[in-house]
Amino acid sequence: MTVSTMTLSPTTGRDPHAVGLGAVAEPRHPYQDITTQLVQRATRSDYHTWLNHIMPAAACSHPVRLRLEAEWHPRNGSRSDIERPTDAMPDGQIYVACKNRRASVCPACAETYRQDTYHLVKAGLLGGKGVPETVAEHPCMFVTFSAPSFGPVHSPSPEGDRICRPRRAAQSCPHGVNLACWARHTPDDPQAGEPLCKDCYDYTHQAAWNLHTGELWRRTTQAINRTLARAAKRYDTLVRVSYAKVAEYQHRGVIHFHALIRLDGHDPQNPDDVFPPLPALTSTELRNAILAAGATQFTTAPHPRNRDGWPITWGEQLDCRTVTLTGADIDDRGGLSNTAVAGYLAKYATKATEDTGHVSRPLTDKSLELYTQHDTHQARQLQACWYLGQYPLSCTTTEQRDEWDNGTGNKPGWGKLRKWAHMLGYGGHFSTKSRRYSTTLGALRAVRKAYQAGRNPEALSTSCADEDSAATEAVVTLSWLFNGTGWLTTADAALANTAAAKARERQQTAREESEETLAG
């Protein structure tokens, strides 16, 4: 059997009553309560079969339901035949986890993403998963790049023990707002990140900054490599930096980056090799290069609302810490341990705009009106992105509008501000890395998939090739048909998540017992 194509197509078989844990719809029969649904499902003869069938997606809040159609095309020219393997399965469909990385959307899938990110980052620090263990000897820094100020805001402190904006001589802005604040804000304070005066805050500059953060990061890494190349030239050697970074929203609604930057040796003849740099190139050299690159800046392309463009640069706060191999999270010199860094980056990778008070959903003209009914900080941020991203009067042809949306040359594509307005203008990935820093998320998923199937990950490609070459009698076209999202009933959602929770408890107990046995 040869698989010729695999497509995903919509179908009208969507169940209007399918629900996830986040949004529970009415049961199929309005007069049935959840207790009746639970009893009916749990007392069915195929209950355990159904439970095993849905277990891969049991912890997911909004699983995707799919049906499979297989169309056989015999090589002898006879009539093709269509089979539907999922018809014989429980509920007549397959449940697949949504794989959403946002913890506010699906905690279970976000936890899987967080664990994968943790192991990816840790492998780049200690080795393993295809990375040599010698990376533990490389100079490495944990850096936080923040955004510049677009106007005074209420600043929170981790424990709420710091005064927000103390001023001996209180001043007022042109709009008559006092620019001093003697309150102590905690991170969960609704006032944290709010501007002292919304009329003074530069919302358009913030939107442009969020849009251009990717370009600013690219230029920053280039500057770091250039500075290190000059330092390495004194020793007649070559170096390069490898990194893993995550993007996080501050309370005020701007992106800042947490990056793990590692110094590697470089061999042009073997560019994929990862080996330590010369001992003369220490963490001090790396730190100096990063601090110097913190001054990287450029000006955006002209915009109809600002013909001179906006300056794009990093903020004054640039936190640079050495990564150590100590057991404590923070050593006596302020350095961070490798496990602490990996945990920090993995945690940040599952967040989005929830910390700013906005839900991460694409906007339309109607939903924009809903979100901007009240004059709030979040509403003005959305309006700024939508306003800057709309077509100017000069865009009359299809080519001009395409250039406005996607950009060409040094033009970023201002239309992306509308596309990513729900992300406050930022359209980049939240977890990225350089090519040679570590393994990939795709490789980690492939290993987990092979483990769940009880197969050797290294033998996957070989076995699949053997099966494919041995099948010459017919060609089959597999079509995955979308059948809806969410669980069929509230009771199904409760039973599935309960089973997943018990499975996690058993795994945790087995892990603890195994650790106790090894320790004994």
Coordinates of C-alpha atoms in Angstrom, one line a residue:
M1 CA 0.0 0.0 0.0
T2 CA 1.4 3.4 -1.0
V3 CA 0.1 6.6 0.5
S4 CA -0.2 9.0 -2.3
T5 CA -1.7 12.1 -0.6
M6 CA -3.0 13.1 2.8
T7 CA -5.4 16.0 3.0
L8 CA -7.4 17.8 5.6
S9 CA -10.9 18.8 4.4
P10 CA -14.0 20.2 6.2
T11 CA -17.2 18.2 6.5
T12 CA -20.7 19.0 7.5
G13 CA -20.6 16.3 10.2
R14 CA -19.8 18.8 12.9
D15 CA -21.7 18.2 16.2
P16 CA -23.1 21.6 17.4
H17 CA -23.1 20.3 21.0
A18 CA -19.4 19.4 21.2
V19 CA -17.8 21.0 24.1
G20 CA -14.4 21.5 25.7
L21 CA -13.7 22.3 29.3
G22 CA -13.3 26.0 28.5
A23 CA -16.8 26.5 27.0
V24 CA -19.5 24.0 28.0
A25 CA -22.5 23.8 25.8
E26 CA -25.9 22.3 26.6
P27 CA -26.2 18.5 26.6
R28 CA -27.7 16.8 23.6
H29 CA -30.9 16.3 25.5
P30 CA -31.8 19.4 27.5
Y31 CA -33.5 17.5 30.2
Q32 CA -30.5 15.2 30.9
D33 CA -28.2 16.4 33.7
I34 CA -24.6 15.6 33.8
T35 CA -25.1 12.7 36.3
T36 CA -27.3 10.9 33.8
Q37 CA -24.7 11.5 31.1
L38 CA -22.0 10.1 33.3
V39 CA -23.9 7.0 34.2
Q40 CA -24.9 6.3 30.6
R41 CA -21.3 6.6 29.3
A42 CA -19.7 4.7 32.2
T43 CA -22.2 1.8 32.1
R44 CA -21.9 1.1 28.4
S45 CA -20.3 -2.2 27.4
D46 CA -17.6 -0.4 25.3
Y47 CA -16.7 2.2 28.0
H48 CA -13.1 0.9 28.6
T49 CA -12.6 0.6 24.8
W50 CA -13.8 4.2 24.5
L51 CA -11.5 5.3 27.3
N52 CA -8.4 3.7 25.7
H53 CA -9.4 5.3 22.4
I54 CA -9.6 8.8 23.7
M55 CA -6.6 8.6 26.1
P56 CA -4.1 10.4 23.8
A57 CA -6.3 13.5 24.0
A58 CA -7.9 12.8 27.4
A59 CA -6.3 15.8 29.1
C60 CA -6.9 18.2 26.3
S61 CA -9.6 20.9 26.8
H62 CA -10.5 21.2 23.2
P63 CA -9.6 18.1 21.2
V64 CA -10.0 18.0 17.5
R65 CA -12.3 15.3 16.1
L66 CA -11.4 13.7 12.8
R67 CA -12.8 11.0 10.5
L68 CA -10.6 9.0 8.0
E69 CA -11.5 8.1 4.5
A70 CA -9.3 5.7 2.5
E71 CA -9.8 5.6 -1.3
W72 CA -8.2 2.6 -2.9
H73 CA -6.9 2.8 -6.5
P74 CA -6.1 -0.7 -7.8
R75 CA -3.2 -0.9 -10.3
N76 CA -5.2 -3.3 -12.5
G77 CA -7.6 -0.5 -13.5
S78 CA -10.6 -1.8 -11.7
R79 CA -13.1 0.5 -9.9
S80 CA -11.7 2.3 -6.8
D81 CA -13.1 1.6 -3.4
I82 CA -13.7 3.9 -0.4
E83 CA -13.3 2.7 3.2
R84 CA -14.0 4.6 6.4
P85 CA -11.9 2.9 9.1
T86 CA -13.1 5.4 11.8
D87 CA -16.7 4.2 11.5
A88 CA -15.8 1.1 13.5
M89 CA -14.1 3.2 16.3
P90 CA -15.9 4.5 19.4
D91 CA -18.0 7.6 18.5
G92 CA -17.0 7.0 14.9
Q93 CA -14.0 9.4 15.0
I94 CA -10.5 10.0 16.3
Y95 CA -9.7 12.4 19.1
V96 CA -6.5 14.4 18.6
A97 CA -5.1 16.9 21.2
C98 CA -5.3 20.5 20.1
K99 CA -1.5 21.0 20.9
N100 CA -2.1 24.7 21.8
R101 CA 0.9 26.1 23.6
R102 CA -1.1 28.8 25.6
A103 CA -1.8 27.8 29.2
S104 CA -4.9 29.9 29.2
V105 CA -6.4 28.0 26.3
C106 CA -5.4 24.4 27.1
P107 CA -3.3 23.7 30.3
A108 CA -2.5 20.1 29.4
C109 CA -1.2 20.8 25.9
A110 CA 0.7 23.8 27.2
E111 CA 2.4 21.7 29.8
T112 CA 3.6 19.3 27.1
Y113 CA 5.0 22.3 25.2
R114 CA 6.6 23.6 28.3
Q115 CA 8.3 20.3 29.1
D116 CA 9.6 20.0 25.5
T117 CA 10.9 23.5 25.7
Y118 CA 12.6 22.7 29.0
H119 CA 14.4 19.7 27.6
L120 CA 15.4 21.6 24.4
V121 CA 16.9 24.4 26.5
K122 CA 18.6 22.1 28.9
A123 CA 20.1 20.0 26.2
G124 CA 21.8 23.2 24.9
L125 CA 23.3 23.7 28.4
L126 CA 24.4 20.2 29.4
G127 CA 24.3 18.2 26.2
G128 CA 22.3 15.2 25.2
K129 CA 19.7 14.6 22.5
G130 CA 22.3 15.0 19.8
V131 CA 24.2 17.8 21.5
P132 CA 27.8 17.0 22.8
E133 CA 28.2 17.2 26.6
T134 CA 31.1 19.6 26.1
V135 CA 28.6 22.5 25.8
A136 CA 28.6 22.6 29.6
E137 CA 32.1 24.1 29.3
H138 CA 31.1 26.9 27.0
P139 CA 30.7 30.5 28.3
C140 CA 26.9 31.2 28.6
M141 CA 24.8 34.2 29.6
F142 CA 21.1 34.6 30.5
V143 CA 20.0 38.0 29.2
T144 CA 16.8 39.9 29.4
F145 CA 16.2 42.6 26.7
S146 CA 13.5 45.0 27.6
A147 CA 11.6 47.6 25.6
P148 CA 12.2 51.4 25.8
S149 CA 9.7 53.7 27.6
F150 CA 6.7 54.9 25.7
G151 CA 5.4 56.9 28.7
P152 CA 5.3 56.6 32.5
V153 CA 3.4 53.6 33.8
H154 CA 2.6 52.1 37.2
S155 CA 5.4 49.7 37.9
P156 CA 4.8 46.5 40.0
S157 CA 7.3 44.8 42.2
P158 CA 7.4 41.0 42.8
E159 CA 6.4 41.3 46.5
G160 CA 4.7 44.6 46.3
D161 CA 7.3 46.1 48.6
R162 CA 8.5 49.0 46.4
I163 CA 6.9 52.4 45.9
C164 CA 5.7 52.9 42.3
R165 CA 6.9 56.4 41.3
P166 CA 8.1 58.4 44.3
R167 CA 8.7 62.1 43.4
R168 CA 9.9 64.8 45.8
A169 CA 8.6 67.5 43.5
A170 CA 5.4 66.2 42.0
Q171 CA 5.0 67.3 38.4
S172 CA 1.9 67.2 36.1
C173 CA 1.8 66.3 32.5
P174 CA 0.3 68.7 29.9
H175 CA -3.1 67.0 30.5
G176 CA -3.0 67.8 34.2
V177 CA -2.2 64.3 35.5
N178 CA 0.1 64.0 38.5
L179 CA 3.2 62.0 37.5
A180 CA 3.9 60.6 40.9
C181 CA 2.5 57.4 42.5
W182 CA 3.1 56.4 46.1
A183 CA 1.3 53.1 45.9
R184 CA 2.9 49.7 46.1
H185 CA 1.7 47.5 43.2
T186 CA 1.9 43.7 43.2
P187 CA 2.1 41.9 39.8
D188 CA -1.6 41.0 40.0
D189 CA -2.7 44.6 40.7
P190 CA -5.1 45.7 37.9
Q191 CA -3.3 49.1 37.9
A192 CA 0.1 47.5 37.1
G193 CA 1.4 48.4 33.7
E194 CA -1.3 51.1 33.2
P195 CA 0.0 54.5 32.0
L196 CA -0.2 57.4 34.4
C197 CA -1.7 59.4 31.5
K198 CA -3.1 57.6 28.5
D199 CA -3.1 60.8 26.4
C200 CA 0.7 61.1 26.9
Y201 CA 1.5 57.4 26.2
D202 CA 2.8 56.8 22.7
Y203 CA 0.7 53.9 21.5
T204 CA 1.7 54.2 17.8
H205 CA 5.4 53.9 18.7
Q206 CA 4.7 50.9 20.9
A207 CA 2.8 49.2 18.1
A208 CA 5.7 49.9 15.6
W209 CA 8.2 48.6 18.2
N210 CA 6.3 45.3 18.8
L211 CA 6.2 44.8 15.0
H212 CA 9.9 45.3 14.5
T213 CA 11.3 43.3 17.5
G214 CA 12.3 40.4 15.2
E215 CA 14.4 42.7 13.1
L216 CA 15.9 44.3 16.1
W217 CA 16.9 40.9 17.5
R218 CA 18.5 39.9 14.2
R219 CA 20.6 43.0 14.2
T220 CA 21.5 42.5 17.8
T221 CA 22.8 39.0 17.2
Q222 CA 24.8 40.2 14.2
A223 CA 26.4 42.9 16.4
I224 CA 27.3 40.3 19.1
N225 CA 28.9 38.1 16.5
R226 CA 30.9 41.0 15.0
T227 CA 32.2 42.1 18.4
L228 CA 33.2 38.5 19.3
A229 CA 34.8 38.0 15.9
R230 CA 37.1 40.9 16.5
A231 CA 38.0 39.6 20.0
A232 CA 38.7 36.1 18.6
K233 CA 40.9 37.5 15.8
R234 CA 43.5 38.3 18.4
Y235 CA 43.9 34.6 19.0
D236 CA 43.6 33.6 15.4
T237 CA 40.4 31.6 15.9
L238 CA 36.7 31.8 15.0
V239 CA 33.7 31.8 17.2
R240 CA 29.9 32.2 17.0
V241 CA 27.0 32.5 19.4
S242 CA 24.1 30.1 19.6
Y243 CA 20.9 31.1 21.5
A244 CA 17.5 30.1 22.6
K245 CA 15.0 32.8 23.5
V246 CA 11.4 33.3 24.4
A247 CA 9.2 36.4 24.1
E248 CA 7.1 37.6 27.0
Y249 CA 4.6 40.4 27.3
Q250 CA 5.1 42.9 30.1
H251 CA 2.1 44.3 31.9
R252 CA 2.2 47.5 29.8
G253 CA 1.8 45.4 26.6
V254 CA 5.2 45.4 25.1
I255 CA 7.4 42.5 24.2
H256 CA 10.7 41.7 26.0
F257 CA 13.0 38.8 25.3
H258 CA 14.6 36.3 27.7
A259 CA 17.6 34.8 25.9
L260 CA 20.2 32.2 26.7
I261 CA 23.3 33.1 24.6
R262 CA 26.1 30.5 24.4
L263 CA 29.6 31.0 22.9
D264 CA 30.8 28.3 20.5
G265 CA 33.9 27.7 18.5
H266 CA 33.5 27.7 14.8
D267 CA 35.0 25.7 12.0
P268 CA 34.1 26.8 8.5
Q269 CA 35.0 23.4 7.1
N270 CA 32.5 21.7 9.5
P271 CA 29.9 24.3 10.3
D272 CA 27.6 21.8 12.1
D273 CA 30.2 20.8 14.7
V274 CA 29.7 22.2 18.2
F275 CA 32.9 22.6 20.3
P276 CA 34.2 24.9 23.0
P277 CA 36.0 28.1 22.1
L278 CA 39.5 28.9 23.2
P279 CA 39.9 29.2 27.0
A280 CA 41.1 32.8 26.5
L281 CA 37.5 33.7 25.3
T282 CA 35.7 33.8 28.6
S283 CA 32.3 34.8 29.9
T284 CA 33.7 38.3 30.3
E285 CA 34.2 38.6 26.5
L286 CA 30.7 37.4 25.9
R287 CA 29.2 39.7 28.4
N288 CA 31.0 42.7 27.0
A289 CA 29.8 41.9 23.5
I290 CA 26.2 41.5 24.7
L291 CA 26.3 44.8 26.6
A292 CA 27.8 46.6 23.5
A293 CA 25.1 45.1 21.3
G294 CA 22.4 46.5 23.6
A295 CA 22.9 49.9 21.9
T296 CA 21.7 48.4 18.6
Q297 CA 19.1 50.7 16.9
F298 CA 17.6 51.6 13.6
T299 CA 14.7 53.6 12.2
T300 CA 11.6 52.0 10.6
A301 CA 10.5 52.7 7.0
P302 CA 8.3 55.8 6.6
H303 CA 4.6 55.4 7.4
P304 CA 1.8 57.7 6.2
R305 CA 1.3 58.6 9.9
N306 CA 5.0 59.2 10.5
R307 CA 7.0 60.2 7.5
D308 CA 10.3 60.0 9.5
G309 CA 9.7 56.5 10.8
W310 CA 10.0 55.4 14.4
P311 CA 13.3 54.7 16.2
I312 CA 13.6 51.1 17.3
T313 CA 16.1 50.3 20.1
W314 CA 16.3 48.4 23.4
G315 CA 15.4 49.9 26.7
E316 CA 17.9 51.0 29.3
Q317 CA 17.3 47.9 31.5
L318 CA 19.6 45.1 30.1
D319 CA 20.0 42.3 32.6
C320 CA 22.9 40.0 31.8
R321 CA 23.8 37.0 34.2
T322 CA 26.3 34.2 33.9
V323 CA 24.9 30.7 33.7
T324 CA 26.7 28.4 36.2
L325 CA 26.6 24.7 37.1
T326 CA 25.8 25.3 40.8
G327 CA 23.0 23.4 42.5
A328 CA 21.3 26.6 43.8
D329 CA 19.1 28.6 41.4
I330 CA 21.1 31.8 42.2
D331 CA 24.7 31.6 43.4
D332 CA 26.6 34.2 45.6
R333 CA 27.6 36.1 42.5
G334 CA 24.2 36.5 41.0
G335 CA 24.6 33.8 38.4
L336 CA 21.8 31.5 37.5
S337 CA 22.0 27.7 37.4
N338 CA 21.3 25.8 34.1
T339 CA 18.1 24.2 35.5
A340 CA 16.8 27.5 36.7
V341 CA 17.3 29.1 33.3
A342 CA 15.7 26.2 31.5
G343 CA 12.7 26.4 33.8
Y344 CA 12.4 30.1 33.3
L345 CA 12.4 29.9 29.5
A346 CA 10.0 27.0 29.4
K347 CA 7.5 28.9 31.7
Y348 CA 7.5 32.0 29.6
A349 CA 7.0 30.0 26.4
T350 CA 3.4 29.1 27.4
K351 CA 2.2 32.7 27.9
A352 CA 0.8 35.2 25.5
T353 CA -1.1 38.5 25.9
E354 CA -3.1 37.3 28.9
D355 CA -0.8 39.2 31.3
T356 CA -1.9 42.4 29.6
G357 CA -5.5 41.8 30.1
H358 CA -6.3 40.8 26.5
V359 CA -7.4 37.4 25.1
S360 CA -5.3 36.2 22.1
R361 CA -7.9 35.8 19.4
P362 CA -7.7 37.4 15.9
L363 CA -9.8 40.6 15.6
T364 CA -12.4 41.7 13.1
D365 CA -14.1 45.0 12.7
K366 CA -17.0 43.8 14.9
S367 CA -14.8 42.2 17.6
L368 CA -12.7 45.4 17.7
E369 CA -15.7 47.4 18.5
L370 CA -16.5 45.0 21.3
Y371 CA -13.0 45.2 22.8
T372 CA -12.8 49.0 22.5
Q373 CA -16.2 50.0 24.0
H374 CA -14.4 51.5 27.0
D375 CA -11.4 53.8 27.0
T376 CA -8.8 51.5 28.5
H377 CA -5.1 51.0 28.0
Q378 CA -5.8 47.7 26.2
A379 CA -8.4 49.3 24.0
R380 CA -6.0 52.0 22.9
Q381 CA -3.3 49.5 22.1
L382 CA -5.7 47.6 19.8
Q383 CA -6.9 50.7 18.2
A384 CA -3.3 51.9 17.5
C385 CA -2.5 48.6 15.7
W386 CA -5.7 48.6 13.7
Y387 CA -5.2 52.3 12.8
L388 CA -1.6 51.9 11.6
G389 CA -2.4 48.7 9.7
Q390 CA -5.2 50.0 7.6
Y391 CA -4.6 50.7 3.9
P392 CA -3.6 54.3 3.1
L393 CA -5.4 56.2 0.4
S394 CA -2.4 55.7 -1.9
C395 CA -2.9 51.9 -1.9
T396 CA -5.3 51.5 -4.9
T397 CA -3.9 48.6 -6.8
T398 CA -3.6 44.9 -5.8
E399 CA 0.2 45.1 -6.0
Q400 CA 0.3 48.1 -3.7
R401 CA -1.9 46.5 -1.1
D402 CA 0.1 43.3 -1.3
E403 CA 3.3 45.3 -0.6
W404 CA 1.5 47.0 2.3
D405 CA 0.4 43.7 3.8
N406 CA 3.6 41.6 3.3
G407 CA 6.4 44.2 2.8
T408 CA 9.2 44.2 0.3
G409 CA 12.9 45.0 0.8
N410 CA 13.3 47.1 3.9
K411 CA 9.6 47.7 4.3
P412 CA 8.1 45.5 7.1
G413 CA 4.6 45.2 5.8
W414 CA 2.5 47.6 7.9
G415 CA -0.6 45.5 7.2
K416 CA 0.7 42.9 9.6
L417 CA -0.3 45.3 12.4
R418 CA -3.9 44.5 11.6
K419 CA -3.3 40.8 11.2
W420 CA -1.5 40.7 14.6
A421 CA -3.5 43.4 16.3
H422 CA -4.8 40.8 18.8
M423 CA -1.1 40.2 19.7
L424 CA -0.6 44.0 20.0
G425 CA 1.5 44.0 16.8
Y426 CA 3.9 41.2 17.6
G427 CA 3.7 38.4 15.0
G428 CA 6.8 36.4 15.8
H429 CA 7.2 33.0 17.4
F430 CA 7.3 32.9 21.2
S431 CA 10.1 30.3 21.4
T432 CA 12.9 30.4 19.0
K433 CA 16.5 29.2 18.8
S434 CA 19.5 29.3 16.5
R435 CA 20.0 26.2 14.3
R436 CA 23.0 24.7 16.2
Y437 CA 21.9 25.5 19.7
S438 CA 20.2 22.2 20.5
T439 CA 17.7 19.7 19.1
T440 CA 14.3 20.7 17.7
L441 CA 10.7 20.5 19.0
G442 CA 9.9 18.3 16.0
A443 CA 12.6 15.8 16.9
L444 CA 11.3 15.6 20.5
R445 CA 7.7 15.1 19.3
A446 CA 8.9 12.3 16.9
V447 CA 10.7 10.5 19.8
R448 CA 7.6 10.8 22.0
K449 CA 5.3 9.5 19.2
A450 CA 7.6 6.6 18.6
Y451 CA 7.8 5.8 22.3
Q452 CA 4.0 5.8 22.6
A453 CA 3.7 3.5 19.6
G454 CA 6.3 1.1 21.2
R455 CA 8.8 1.6 18.4
N456 CA 12.4 2.4 18.3
P457 CA 12.7 6.1 17.1
E458 CA 15.9 5.3 15.1
A459 CA 14.1 2.6 13.2
L460 CA 11.1 4.7 12.2
S461 CA 12.3 5.9 8.8
T462 CA 13.7 2.5 7.9
S463 CA 10.6 0.5 8.8
C464 CA 8.3 3.0 7.0
A465 CA 10.5 2.8 3.9
D466 CA 10.4 -1.0 3.9
E467 CA 6.6 -1.1 4.2
D468 CA 6.2 1.5 1.5
S469 CA 8.5 -0.3 -1.0
A470 CA 6.8 -3.7 -0.3
A471 CA 3.3 -2.5 -1.2
T472 CA 2.9 -2.4 -5.0
E473 CA -0.6 -3.8 -5.4
A474 CA -2.6 -0.6 -4.9
V475 CA -2.4 3.1 -4.2
V476 CA -4.5 4.6 -1.4
T477 CA -5.4 8.2 -0.8
L478 CA -6.0 9.0 2.8
S479 CA -8.3 12.0 3.6
W480 CA -8.7 13.3 7.1
L481 CA -12.0 15.0 7.5
F482 CA -12.6 17.6 10.2
N483 CA -15.5 16.6 12.3
G484 CA -15.5 19.3 15.0
T485 CA -13.8 20.3 18.2
G486 CA -14.4 19.6 21.8
W487 CA -15.9 16.7 23.6
L488 CA -19.4 15.4 22.7
T489 CA -20.8 16.0 26.1
T490 CA -19.9 17.6 29.4
A491 CA -19.8 14.1 30.9
D492 CA -17.3 12.9 28.3
A493 CA -15.0 15.8 29.1
A494 CA -15.2 15.1 32.9
L495 CA -14.5 11.3 32.4
A496 CA -11.6 11.9 30.0
N497 CA -9.9 14.4 32.2
T498 CA -10.4 12.3 35.3
A499 CA -8.8 9.4 33.6
A500 CA -5.9 11.6 32.4
A501 CA -5.4 12.9 36.0
K502 CA -5.2 9.4 37.4
A503 CA -2.7 8.4 34.7
R504 CA -0.5 11.4 35.7
E505 CA -0.7 10.4 39.4
R506 CA 0.3 6.8 38.6
Q507 CA 3.3 8.1 36.5
Q508 CA 4.3 10.5 39.3
T509 CA 4.1 7.7 41.9
A510 CA 6.1 5.3 39.7
R511 CA 8.8 8.0 39.2
E512 CA 9.1 8.7 42.9
E513 CA 9.4 5.1 43.8
S514 CA 12.0 4.6 41.1
E515 CA 14.0 7.6 42.5
E516 CA 13.8 6.2 46.0
T517 CA 15.0 2.8 44.8
L518 CA 18.0 4.3 43.1
A519 CA 18.8 6.5 46.1
G520 CA 18.6 3.4 48.4

